[in-house]
Tab-separated table of C-alpha atoms in Angstrom:
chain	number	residue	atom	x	y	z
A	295	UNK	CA	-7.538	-38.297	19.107
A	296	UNK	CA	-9.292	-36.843	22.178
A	297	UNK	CA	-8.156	-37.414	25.740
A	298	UNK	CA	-11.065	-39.345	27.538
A	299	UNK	CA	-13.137	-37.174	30.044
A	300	UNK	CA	-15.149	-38.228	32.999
A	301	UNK	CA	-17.690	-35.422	32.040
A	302	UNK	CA	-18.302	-33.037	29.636
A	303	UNK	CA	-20.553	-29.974	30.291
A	304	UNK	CA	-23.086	-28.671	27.745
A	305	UNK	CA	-23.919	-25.117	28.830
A	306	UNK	CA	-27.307	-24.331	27.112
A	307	UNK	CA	-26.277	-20.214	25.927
A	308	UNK	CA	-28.949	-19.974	23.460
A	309	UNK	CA	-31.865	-18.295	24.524
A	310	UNK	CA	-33.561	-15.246	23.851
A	311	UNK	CA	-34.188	-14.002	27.263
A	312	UNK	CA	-37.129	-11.873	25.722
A	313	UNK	CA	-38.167	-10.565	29.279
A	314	UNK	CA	-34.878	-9.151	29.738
A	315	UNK	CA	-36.333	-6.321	27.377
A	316	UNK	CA	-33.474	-3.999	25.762
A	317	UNK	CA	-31.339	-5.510	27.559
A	318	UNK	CA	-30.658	-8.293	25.041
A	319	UNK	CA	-31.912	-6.768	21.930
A	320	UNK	CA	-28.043	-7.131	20.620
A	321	UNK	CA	-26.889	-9.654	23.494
A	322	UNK	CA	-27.339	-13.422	24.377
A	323	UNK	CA	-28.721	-13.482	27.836
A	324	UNK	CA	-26.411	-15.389	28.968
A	325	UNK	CA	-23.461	-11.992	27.964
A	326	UNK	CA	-25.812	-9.659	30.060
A	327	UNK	CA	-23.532	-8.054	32.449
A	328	UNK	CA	-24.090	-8.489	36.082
A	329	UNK	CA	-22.603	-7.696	39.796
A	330	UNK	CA	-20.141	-5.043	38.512
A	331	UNK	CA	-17.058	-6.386	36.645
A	332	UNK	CA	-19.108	-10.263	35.636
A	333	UNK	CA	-21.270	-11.804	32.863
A	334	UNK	CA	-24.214	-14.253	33.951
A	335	UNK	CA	-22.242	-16.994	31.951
A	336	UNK	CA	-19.238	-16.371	34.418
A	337	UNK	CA	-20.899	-18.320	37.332
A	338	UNK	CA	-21.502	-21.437	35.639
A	339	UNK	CA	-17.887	-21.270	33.547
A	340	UNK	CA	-15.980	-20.990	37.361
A	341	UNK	CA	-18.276	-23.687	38.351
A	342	UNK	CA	-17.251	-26.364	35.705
A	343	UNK	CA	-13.571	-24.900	36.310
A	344	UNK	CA	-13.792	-25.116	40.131
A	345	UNK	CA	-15.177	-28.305	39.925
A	346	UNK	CA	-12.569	-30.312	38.001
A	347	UNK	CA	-14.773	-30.281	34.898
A	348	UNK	CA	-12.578	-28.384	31.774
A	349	UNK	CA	-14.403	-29.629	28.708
A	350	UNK	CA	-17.444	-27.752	28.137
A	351	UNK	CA	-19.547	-26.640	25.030
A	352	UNK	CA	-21.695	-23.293	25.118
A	353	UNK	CA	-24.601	-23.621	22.580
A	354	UNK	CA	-25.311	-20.679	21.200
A	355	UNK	CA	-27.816	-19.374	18.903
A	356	UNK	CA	-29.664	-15.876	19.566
A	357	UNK	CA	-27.423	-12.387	19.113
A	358	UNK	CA	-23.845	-14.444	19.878
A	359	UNK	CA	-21.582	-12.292	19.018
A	360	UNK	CA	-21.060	-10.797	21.975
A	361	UNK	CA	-21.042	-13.883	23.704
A	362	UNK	CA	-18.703	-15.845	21.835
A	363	UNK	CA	-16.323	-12.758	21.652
A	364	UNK	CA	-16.448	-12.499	25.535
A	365	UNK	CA	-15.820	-15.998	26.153
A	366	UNK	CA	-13.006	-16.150	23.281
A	367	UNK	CA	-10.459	-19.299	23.351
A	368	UNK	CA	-11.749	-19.316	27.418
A	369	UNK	CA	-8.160	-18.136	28.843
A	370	UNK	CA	-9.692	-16.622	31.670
A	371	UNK	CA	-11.400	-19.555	32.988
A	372	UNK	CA	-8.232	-22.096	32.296
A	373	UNK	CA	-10.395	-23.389	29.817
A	374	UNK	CA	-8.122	-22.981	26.886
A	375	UNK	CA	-6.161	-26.341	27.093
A	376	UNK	CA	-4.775	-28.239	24.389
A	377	UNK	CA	-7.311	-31.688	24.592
A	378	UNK	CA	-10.588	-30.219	26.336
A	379	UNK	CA	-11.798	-26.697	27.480
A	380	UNK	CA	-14.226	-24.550	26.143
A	381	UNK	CA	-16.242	-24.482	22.163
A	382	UNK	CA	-18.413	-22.631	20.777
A	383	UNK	CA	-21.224	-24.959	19.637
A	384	UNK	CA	-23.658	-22.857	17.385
A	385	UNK	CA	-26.333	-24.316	14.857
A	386	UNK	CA	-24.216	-25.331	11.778
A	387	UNK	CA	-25.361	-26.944	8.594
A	388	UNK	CA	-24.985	-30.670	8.023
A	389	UNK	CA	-25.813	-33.264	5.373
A	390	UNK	CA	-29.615	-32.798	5.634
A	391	UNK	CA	-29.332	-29.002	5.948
A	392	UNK	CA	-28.946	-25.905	8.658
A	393	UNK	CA	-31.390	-26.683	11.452
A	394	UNK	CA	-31.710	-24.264	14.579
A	395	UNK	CA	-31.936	-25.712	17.832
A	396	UNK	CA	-35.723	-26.614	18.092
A	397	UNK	CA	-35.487	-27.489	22.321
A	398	UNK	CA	-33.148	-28.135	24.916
A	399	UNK	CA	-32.950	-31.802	24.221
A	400	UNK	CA	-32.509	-31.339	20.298
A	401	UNK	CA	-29.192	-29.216	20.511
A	402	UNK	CA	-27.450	-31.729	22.767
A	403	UNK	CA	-28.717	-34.015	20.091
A	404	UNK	CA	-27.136	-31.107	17.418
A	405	UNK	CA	-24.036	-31.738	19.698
A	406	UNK	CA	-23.341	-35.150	19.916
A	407	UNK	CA	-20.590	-35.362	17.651
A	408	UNK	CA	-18.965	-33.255	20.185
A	409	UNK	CA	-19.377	-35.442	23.539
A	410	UNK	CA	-18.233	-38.572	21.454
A	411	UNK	CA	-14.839	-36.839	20.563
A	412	UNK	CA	-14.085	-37.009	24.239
A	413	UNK	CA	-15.749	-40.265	25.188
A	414	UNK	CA	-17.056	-39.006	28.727
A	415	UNK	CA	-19.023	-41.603	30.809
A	416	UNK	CA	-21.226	-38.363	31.904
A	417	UNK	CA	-22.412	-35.477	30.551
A	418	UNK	CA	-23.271	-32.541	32.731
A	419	UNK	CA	-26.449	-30.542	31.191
A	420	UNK	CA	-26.510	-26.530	32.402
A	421	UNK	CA	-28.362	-23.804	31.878
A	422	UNK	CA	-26.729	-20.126	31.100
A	423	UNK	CA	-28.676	-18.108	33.401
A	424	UNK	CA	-28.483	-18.736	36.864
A	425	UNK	CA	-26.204	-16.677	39.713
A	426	UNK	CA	-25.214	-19.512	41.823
A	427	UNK	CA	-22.108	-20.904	43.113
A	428	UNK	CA	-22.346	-25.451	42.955
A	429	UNK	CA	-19.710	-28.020	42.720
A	430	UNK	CA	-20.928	-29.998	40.492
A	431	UNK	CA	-18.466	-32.944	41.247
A	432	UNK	CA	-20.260	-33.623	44.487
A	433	UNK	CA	-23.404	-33.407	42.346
A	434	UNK	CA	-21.468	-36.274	40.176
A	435	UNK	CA	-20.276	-37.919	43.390
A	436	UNK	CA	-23.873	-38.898	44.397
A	437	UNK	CA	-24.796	-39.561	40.581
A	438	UNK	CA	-22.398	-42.333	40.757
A	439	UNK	CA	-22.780	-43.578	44.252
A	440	UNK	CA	-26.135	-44.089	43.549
A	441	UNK	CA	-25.665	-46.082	40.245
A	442	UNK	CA	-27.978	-43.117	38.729
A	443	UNK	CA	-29.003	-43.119	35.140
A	444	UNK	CA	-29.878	-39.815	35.357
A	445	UNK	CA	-29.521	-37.008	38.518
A	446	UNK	CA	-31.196	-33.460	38.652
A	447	UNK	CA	-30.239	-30.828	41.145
A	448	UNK	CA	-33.355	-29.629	43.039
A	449	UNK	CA	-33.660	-26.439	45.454
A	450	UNK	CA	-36.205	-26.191	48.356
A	451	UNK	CA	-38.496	-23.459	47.624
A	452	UNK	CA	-41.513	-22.464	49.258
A	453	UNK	CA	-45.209	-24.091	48.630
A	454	UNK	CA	-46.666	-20.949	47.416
A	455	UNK	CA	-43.199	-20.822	44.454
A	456	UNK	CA	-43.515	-24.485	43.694
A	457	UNK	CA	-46.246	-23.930	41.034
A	458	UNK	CA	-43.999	-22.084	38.919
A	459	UNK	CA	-41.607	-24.715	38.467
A	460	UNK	CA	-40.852	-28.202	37.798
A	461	UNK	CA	-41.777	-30.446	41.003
A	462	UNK	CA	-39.514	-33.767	41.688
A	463	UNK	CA	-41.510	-35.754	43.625
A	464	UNK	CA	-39.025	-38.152	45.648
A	465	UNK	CA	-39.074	-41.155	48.065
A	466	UNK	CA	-36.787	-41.068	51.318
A	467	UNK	CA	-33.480	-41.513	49.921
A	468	UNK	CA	-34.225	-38.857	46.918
A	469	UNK	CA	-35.195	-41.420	44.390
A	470	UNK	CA	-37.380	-39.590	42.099
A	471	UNK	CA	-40.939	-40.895	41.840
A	472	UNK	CA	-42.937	-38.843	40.295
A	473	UNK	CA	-42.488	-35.288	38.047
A	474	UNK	CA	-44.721	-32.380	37.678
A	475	UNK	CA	-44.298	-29.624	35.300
A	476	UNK	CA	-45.522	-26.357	37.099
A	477	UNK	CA	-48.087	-28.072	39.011
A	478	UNK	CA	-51.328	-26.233	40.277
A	479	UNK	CA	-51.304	-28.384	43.495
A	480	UNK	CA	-47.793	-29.576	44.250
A	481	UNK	CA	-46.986	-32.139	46.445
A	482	UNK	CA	-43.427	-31.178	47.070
A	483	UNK	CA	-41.307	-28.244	46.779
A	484	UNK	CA	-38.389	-30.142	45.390
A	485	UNK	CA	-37.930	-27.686	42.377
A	486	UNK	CA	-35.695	-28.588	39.187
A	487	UNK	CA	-32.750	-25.806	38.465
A	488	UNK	CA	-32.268	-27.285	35.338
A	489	UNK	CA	-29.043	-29.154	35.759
A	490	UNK	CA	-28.625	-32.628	34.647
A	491	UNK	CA	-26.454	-35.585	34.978
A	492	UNK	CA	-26.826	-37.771	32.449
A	493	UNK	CA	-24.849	-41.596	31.962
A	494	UNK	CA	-23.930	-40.646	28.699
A	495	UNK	CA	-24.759	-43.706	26.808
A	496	UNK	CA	-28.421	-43.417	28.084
A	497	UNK	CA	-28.823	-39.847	26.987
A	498	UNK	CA	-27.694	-40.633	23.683
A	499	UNK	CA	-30.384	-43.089	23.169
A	500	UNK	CA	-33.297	-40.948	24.665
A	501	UNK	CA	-32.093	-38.192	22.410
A	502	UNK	CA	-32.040	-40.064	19.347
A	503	UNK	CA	-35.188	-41.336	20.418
A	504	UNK	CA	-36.992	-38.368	21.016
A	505	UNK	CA	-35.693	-36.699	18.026
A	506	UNK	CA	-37.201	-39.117	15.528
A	507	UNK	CA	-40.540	-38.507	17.380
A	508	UNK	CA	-42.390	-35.871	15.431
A	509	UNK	CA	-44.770	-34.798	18.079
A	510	UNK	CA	-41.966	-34.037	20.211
A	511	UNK	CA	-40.828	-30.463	21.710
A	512	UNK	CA	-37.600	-31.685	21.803
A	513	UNK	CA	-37.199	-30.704	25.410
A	514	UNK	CA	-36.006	-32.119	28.724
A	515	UNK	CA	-38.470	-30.658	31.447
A	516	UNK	CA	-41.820	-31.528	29.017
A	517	UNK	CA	-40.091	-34.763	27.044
A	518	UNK	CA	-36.833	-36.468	28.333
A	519	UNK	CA	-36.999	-36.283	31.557
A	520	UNK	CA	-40.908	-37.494	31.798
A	521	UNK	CA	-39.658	-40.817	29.463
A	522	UNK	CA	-36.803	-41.639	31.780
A	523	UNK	CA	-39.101	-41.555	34.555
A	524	UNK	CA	-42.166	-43.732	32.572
A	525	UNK	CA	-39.569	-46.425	31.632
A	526	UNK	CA	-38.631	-46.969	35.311
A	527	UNK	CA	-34.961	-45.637	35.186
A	528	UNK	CA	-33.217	-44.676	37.984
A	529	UNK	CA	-33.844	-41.292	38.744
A	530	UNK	CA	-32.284	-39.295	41.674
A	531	UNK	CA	-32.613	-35.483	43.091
A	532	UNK	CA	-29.687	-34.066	44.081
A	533	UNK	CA	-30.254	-31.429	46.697
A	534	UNK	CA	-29.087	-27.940	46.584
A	535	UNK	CA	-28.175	-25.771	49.641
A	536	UNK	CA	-27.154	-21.967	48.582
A	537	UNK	CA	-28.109	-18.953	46.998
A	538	UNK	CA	-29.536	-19.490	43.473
A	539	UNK	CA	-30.986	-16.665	40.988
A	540	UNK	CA	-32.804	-17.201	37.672
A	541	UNK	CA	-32.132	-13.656	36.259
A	542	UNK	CA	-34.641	-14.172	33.184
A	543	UNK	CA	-36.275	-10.694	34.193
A	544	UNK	CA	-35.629	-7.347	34.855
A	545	UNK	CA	-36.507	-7.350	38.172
A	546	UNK	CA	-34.911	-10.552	39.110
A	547	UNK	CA	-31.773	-9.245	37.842
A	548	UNK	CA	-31.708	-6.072	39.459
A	549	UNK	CA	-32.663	-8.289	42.872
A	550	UNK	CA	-29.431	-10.193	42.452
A	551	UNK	CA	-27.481	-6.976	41.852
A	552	UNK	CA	-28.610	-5.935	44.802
A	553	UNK	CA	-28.016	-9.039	46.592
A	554	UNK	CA	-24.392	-8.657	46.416
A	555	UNK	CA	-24.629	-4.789	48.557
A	556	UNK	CA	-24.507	-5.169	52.446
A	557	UNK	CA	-22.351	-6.409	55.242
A	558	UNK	CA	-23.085	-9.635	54.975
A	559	UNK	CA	-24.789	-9.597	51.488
A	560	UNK	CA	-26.969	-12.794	49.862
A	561	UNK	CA	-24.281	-13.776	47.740
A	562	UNK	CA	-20.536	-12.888	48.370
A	563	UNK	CA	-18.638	-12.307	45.334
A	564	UNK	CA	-15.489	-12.189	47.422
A	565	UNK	CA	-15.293	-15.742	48.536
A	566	UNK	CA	-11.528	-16.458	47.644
A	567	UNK	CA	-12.098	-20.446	47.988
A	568	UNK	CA	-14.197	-20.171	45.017
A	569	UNK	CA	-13.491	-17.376	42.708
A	570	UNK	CA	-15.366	-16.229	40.129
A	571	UNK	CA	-13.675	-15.651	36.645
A	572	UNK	CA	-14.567	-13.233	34.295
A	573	UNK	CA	-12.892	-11.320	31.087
A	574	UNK	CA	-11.851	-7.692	32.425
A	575	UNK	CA	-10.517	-5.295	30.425
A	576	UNK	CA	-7.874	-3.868	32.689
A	577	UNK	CA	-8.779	-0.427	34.091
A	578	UNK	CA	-7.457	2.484	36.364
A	579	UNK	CA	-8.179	2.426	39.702
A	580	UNK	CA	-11.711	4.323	40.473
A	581	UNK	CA	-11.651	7.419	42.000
A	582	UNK	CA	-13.870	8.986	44.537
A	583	UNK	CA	-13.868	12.531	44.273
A	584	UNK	CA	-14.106	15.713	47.138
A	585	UNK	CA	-18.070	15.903	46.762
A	586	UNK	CA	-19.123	12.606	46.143
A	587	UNK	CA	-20.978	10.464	48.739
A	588	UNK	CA	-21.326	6.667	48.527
A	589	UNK	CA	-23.303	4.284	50.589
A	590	UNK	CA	-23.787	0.501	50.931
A	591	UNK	CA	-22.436	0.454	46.996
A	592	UNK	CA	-20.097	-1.650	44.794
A	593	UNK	CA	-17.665	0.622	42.708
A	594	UNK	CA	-15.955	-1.441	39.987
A	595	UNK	CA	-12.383	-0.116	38.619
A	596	UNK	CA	-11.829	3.065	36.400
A	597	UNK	CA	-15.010	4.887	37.676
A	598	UNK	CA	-14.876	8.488	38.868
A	599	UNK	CA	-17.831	9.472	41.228
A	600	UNK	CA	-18.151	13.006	42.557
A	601	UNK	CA	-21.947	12.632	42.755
A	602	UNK	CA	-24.074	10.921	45.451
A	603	UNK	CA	-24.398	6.982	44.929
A	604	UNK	CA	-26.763	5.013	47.005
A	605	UNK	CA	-27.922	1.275	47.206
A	606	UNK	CA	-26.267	0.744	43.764
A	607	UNK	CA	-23.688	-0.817	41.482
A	608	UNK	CA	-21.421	0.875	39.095
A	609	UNK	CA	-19.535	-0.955	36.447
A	610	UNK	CA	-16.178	-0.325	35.404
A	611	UNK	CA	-15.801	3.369	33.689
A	612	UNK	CA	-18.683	4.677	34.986
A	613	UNK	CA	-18.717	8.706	35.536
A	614	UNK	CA	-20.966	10.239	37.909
A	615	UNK	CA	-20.503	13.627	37.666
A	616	UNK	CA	-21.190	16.876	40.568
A	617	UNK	CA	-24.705	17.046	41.730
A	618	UNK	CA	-25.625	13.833	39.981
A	619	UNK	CA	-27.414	11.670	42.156
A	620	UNK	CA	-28.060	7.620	41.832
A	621	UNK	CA	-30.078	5.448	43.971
A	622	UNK	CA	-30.859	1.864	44.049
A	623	UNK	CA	-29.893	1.205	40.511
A	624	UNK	CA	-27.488	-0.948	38.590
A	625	UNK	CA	-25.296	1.470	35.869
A	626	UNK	CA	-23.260	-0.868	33.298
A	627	UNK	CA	-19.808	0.158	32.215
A	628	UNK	CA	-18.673	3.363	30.689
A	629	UNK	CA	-22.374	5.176	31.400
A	630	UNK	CA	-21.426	9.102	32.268
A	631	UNK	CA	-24.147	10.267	34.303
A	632	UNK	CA	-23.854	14.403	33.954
A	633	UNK	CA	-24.532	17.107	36.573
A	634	UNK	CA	-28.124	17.531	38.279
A	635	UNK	CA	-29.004	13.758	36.619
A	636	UNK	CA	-31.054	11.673	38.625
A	637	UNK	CA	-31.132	7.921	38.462
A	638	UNK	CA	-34.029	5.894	40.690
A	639	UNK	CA	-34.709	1.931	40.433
A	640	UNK	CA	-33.270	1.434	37.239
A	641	UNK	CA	-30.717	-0.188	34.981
A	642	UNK	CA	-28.611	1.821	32.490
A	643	UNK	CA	-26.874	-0.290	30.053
A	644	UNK	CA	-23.923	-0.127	28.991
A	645	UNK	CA	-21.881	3.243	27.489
A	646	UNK	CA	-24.660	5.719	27.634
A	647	UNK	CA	-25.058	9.249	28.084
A	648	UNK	CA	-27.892	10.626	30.446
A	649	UNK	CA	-27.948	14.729	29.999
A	650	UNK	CA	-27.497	17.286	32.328
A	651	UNK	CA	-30.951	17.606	35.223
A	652	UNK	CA	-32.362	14.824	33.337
A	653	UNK	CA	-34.682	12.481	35.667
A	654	UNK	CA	-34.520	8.305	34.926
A	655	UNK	CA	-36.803	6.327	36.828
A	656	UNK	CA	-39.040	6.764	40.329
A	657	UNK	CA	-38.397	6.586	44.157
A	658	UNK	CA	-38.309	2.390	44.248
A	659	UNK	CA	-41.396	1.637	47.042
A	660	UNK	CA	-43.616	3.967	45.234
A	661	UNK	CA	-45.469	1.707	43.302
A	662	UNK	CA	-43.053	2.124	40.647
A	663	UNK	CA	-41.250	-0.644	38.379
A	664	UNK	CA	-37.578	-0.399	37.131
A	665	UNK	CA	-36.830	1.796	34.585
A	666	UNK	CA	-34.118	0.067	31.797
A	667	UNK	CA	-32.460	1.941	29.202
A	668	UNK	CA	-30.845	0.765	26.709
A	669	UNK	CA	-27.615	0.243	25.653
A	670	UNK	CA	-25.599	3.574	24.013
A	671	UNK	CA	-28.326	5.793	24.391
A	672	UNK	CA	-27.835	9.514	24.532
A	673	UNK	CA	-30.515	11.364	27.387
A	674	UNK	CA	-30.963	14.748	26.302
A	675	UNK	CA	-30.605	17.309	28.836
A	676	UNK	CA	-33.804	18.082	30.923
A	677	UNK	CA	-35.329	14.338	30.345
A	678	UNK	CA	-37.543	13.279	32.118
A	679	UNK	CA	-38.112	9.300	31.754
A	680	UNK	CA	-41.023	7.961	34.096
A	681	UNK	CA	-40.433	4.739	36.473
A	682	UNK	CA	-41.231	1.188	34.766
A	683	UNK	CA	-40.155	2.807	31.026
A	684	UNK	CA	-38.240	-0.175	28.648
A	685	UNK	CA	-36.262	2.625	26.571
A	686	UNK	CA	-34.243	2.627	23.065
A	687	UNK	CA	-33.787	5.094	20.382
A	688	UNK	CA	-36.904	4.212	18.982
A	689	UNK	CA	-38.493	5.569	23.085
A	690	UNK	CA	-36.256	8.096	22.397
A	691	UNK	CA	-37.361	9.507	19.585
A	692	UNK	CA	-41.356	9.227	20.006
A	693	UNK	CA	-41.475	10.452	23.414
């Protein structure tokens, strides 16, 4: 027998992230590494945690192995308590067969067995891949001041953004009245970030619901949500104040990487009254050699720079050796970046080689895009790889 929860969060983990590139050829997007020592599924894992909330289910489903070996029995989130914390909640065969999740709305339907063990009288709907810092307990505060059936967390974005999202259209006292999905003309700029509070008994019957309808996507934003709202339930936004990121491309990514480099940068990572967990292997301290030169840069533990580093982020183990020079990119862990190498506007995944004099990437403001290579790649010497390139070994080899 379960211990009763208050909530439990469903952390949607399964998605391809196909405009990621070669970065998640072998990786959920949600395990892409970000800001230096972190995975993207870190911020919303210390979110449930630093909100009070410790039961929480990742769905999974594309390349998880990485993911579910990162997030392991979820020790370094205090998730790994006896009667909640965190589970691995793939696509698993039942008594009518193996389905895989068809929507967002069908694998919280997949799940249910899973929010009934614990009984919650709310269940918390997230998405894996968003930089953000929220408590979400305020967020369930208002849900339950406001007798809400269901509450969605909307940011303020600009008029000229709005088209490319999800509009809540809302009275004075955030009630929604009216939803748009990606309108051409929007009325508001009260844009959905995909997190949900649902009454849980409601949700259960809209999912069962939708699931036996066969012209259904099975998804919130296009199906749920727009029933809710046509059978008059009580709908409420829930506005957000703070930095937010969806990091489902390549350049948005390397935008939040760089969002963490300045004074006073976008978002702090260093904010010790809410602390972001993460899995670290435990590393040497880095060391800045006799030649090197580093500006406005984070340098993550066991890395040993005696190059120049500029506008960038290293992860942990990263080598940057004499006369190498990196600019405005983000290098993932245990890359060794050799002599005379060049890196511009780009991200190097993780454990790669680039050769001695070899160029990666162009002077970012040139017209260029951001050069990615792919994970365990060895440059050859003399390379010369031109801005906006997505490269693996299959690159590699042709080119």
């Amino acid at each position: 027998m379960y211990k009763k929860q208050q909530c439990v969060a469903m952390l949607l983990a399964g998605g391809q992230g196909s405009r990621l590139y070669n970065l998640t050829e072998k990786t959920a997007k949600p395990a892409v590494p970000f800001g230096g020592k972190y995975r993207i599924i870190d911020f919303p894992l210390s979110n449930c945690v630093n909100s009070h909330i410790y039961t929480v289910g990742v769905l999974t489903q594309y390349q998880p192995l990485v993911l579910n070996e990162y997030i392991g029995n979820g020790a370094p989130w205090d998730l790994d308590r006896l009667q909640s914390g965190v589970m691995i909640l793939p696509p698993y065969q039942g008594k009518e067969g193996a389905d895989w999740y068809k929507g967002t709305a069908n694998a919280i339907y997949q799940n249910l067995d899973f929010i009934r063990r614990y009984d919650p009288d709310y269940v918390l709907v997230l998405s894996g891949d968003h930089i953000y810092k929220m408590d979400y307990s305020r967020m369930l505060d208002a849900h339950i001041r406001k007798g809400a059936d269901c509450t969605i967390a909307v940011l303020d974005v600009s008029i000229e953004e709005a088209s490319r999202f999800g509009i809540m259209n809302t009275d004075a006292d955030m009630k929604i009245t009216e939803f748009e999905e990606k309108p051409a003309h929007p009325k508001s700029t009260n844009a959905s970030m995909g997190i949900y509070i649902f009454s849980r008994e409601l949700l259960e019957k809209y999912l069962i619901e939708d699931e036996a309808d066969p012209d259904s996507s099975n998804d919130f934003g296009k199906n749920i949500i727009p029933k809710m709202l046509a059978d008059g339930r009580n709908m409420y936004a829930y506005p957000f104040e703070g930095y937010w990121k969806d990091v489902g491309t390549i350049s948005s990514l390397w935008e939040a990487n760089m969002d963490l480099l300045g004074e006073r940068p976008a978002f702090d990572l260093g904010d010790r009254s809410w602390r972001i967990y993460s899995r670290n292997t435990p590393l040497p301290p880095h060391r800045v050699g006799g030649s090197a030169k580093i500006t406005n840069s984070l340098i993550t533990e066991g890395c040993d720079v005696e190059g120049v580093v500029e506008n960038s982020i290293l992860f942990g183990g990263v080598t940057v050796e004499r006369g190498a020079i990196v600019k405005d990119s983000v290098i993932m862990s245990g890359v060794v970046i050799k002599g005379g190498a060049t890196v511009n506007y780009s991200i190097v995944d993780e454990n790669c080689r680039l050769g001695r004099n070899s160029v990666i990437g162009r002077t970012k403001g040139a017209g260029e895009n951001i050069t990615v290579i792919g994970a365990g790649l060895d440059v050859p010497d003399d390379k010369n790889i031109p801005g906006g390139e997505m490269v693996n070994a299959d690159w590699l080899e042709n080119n």
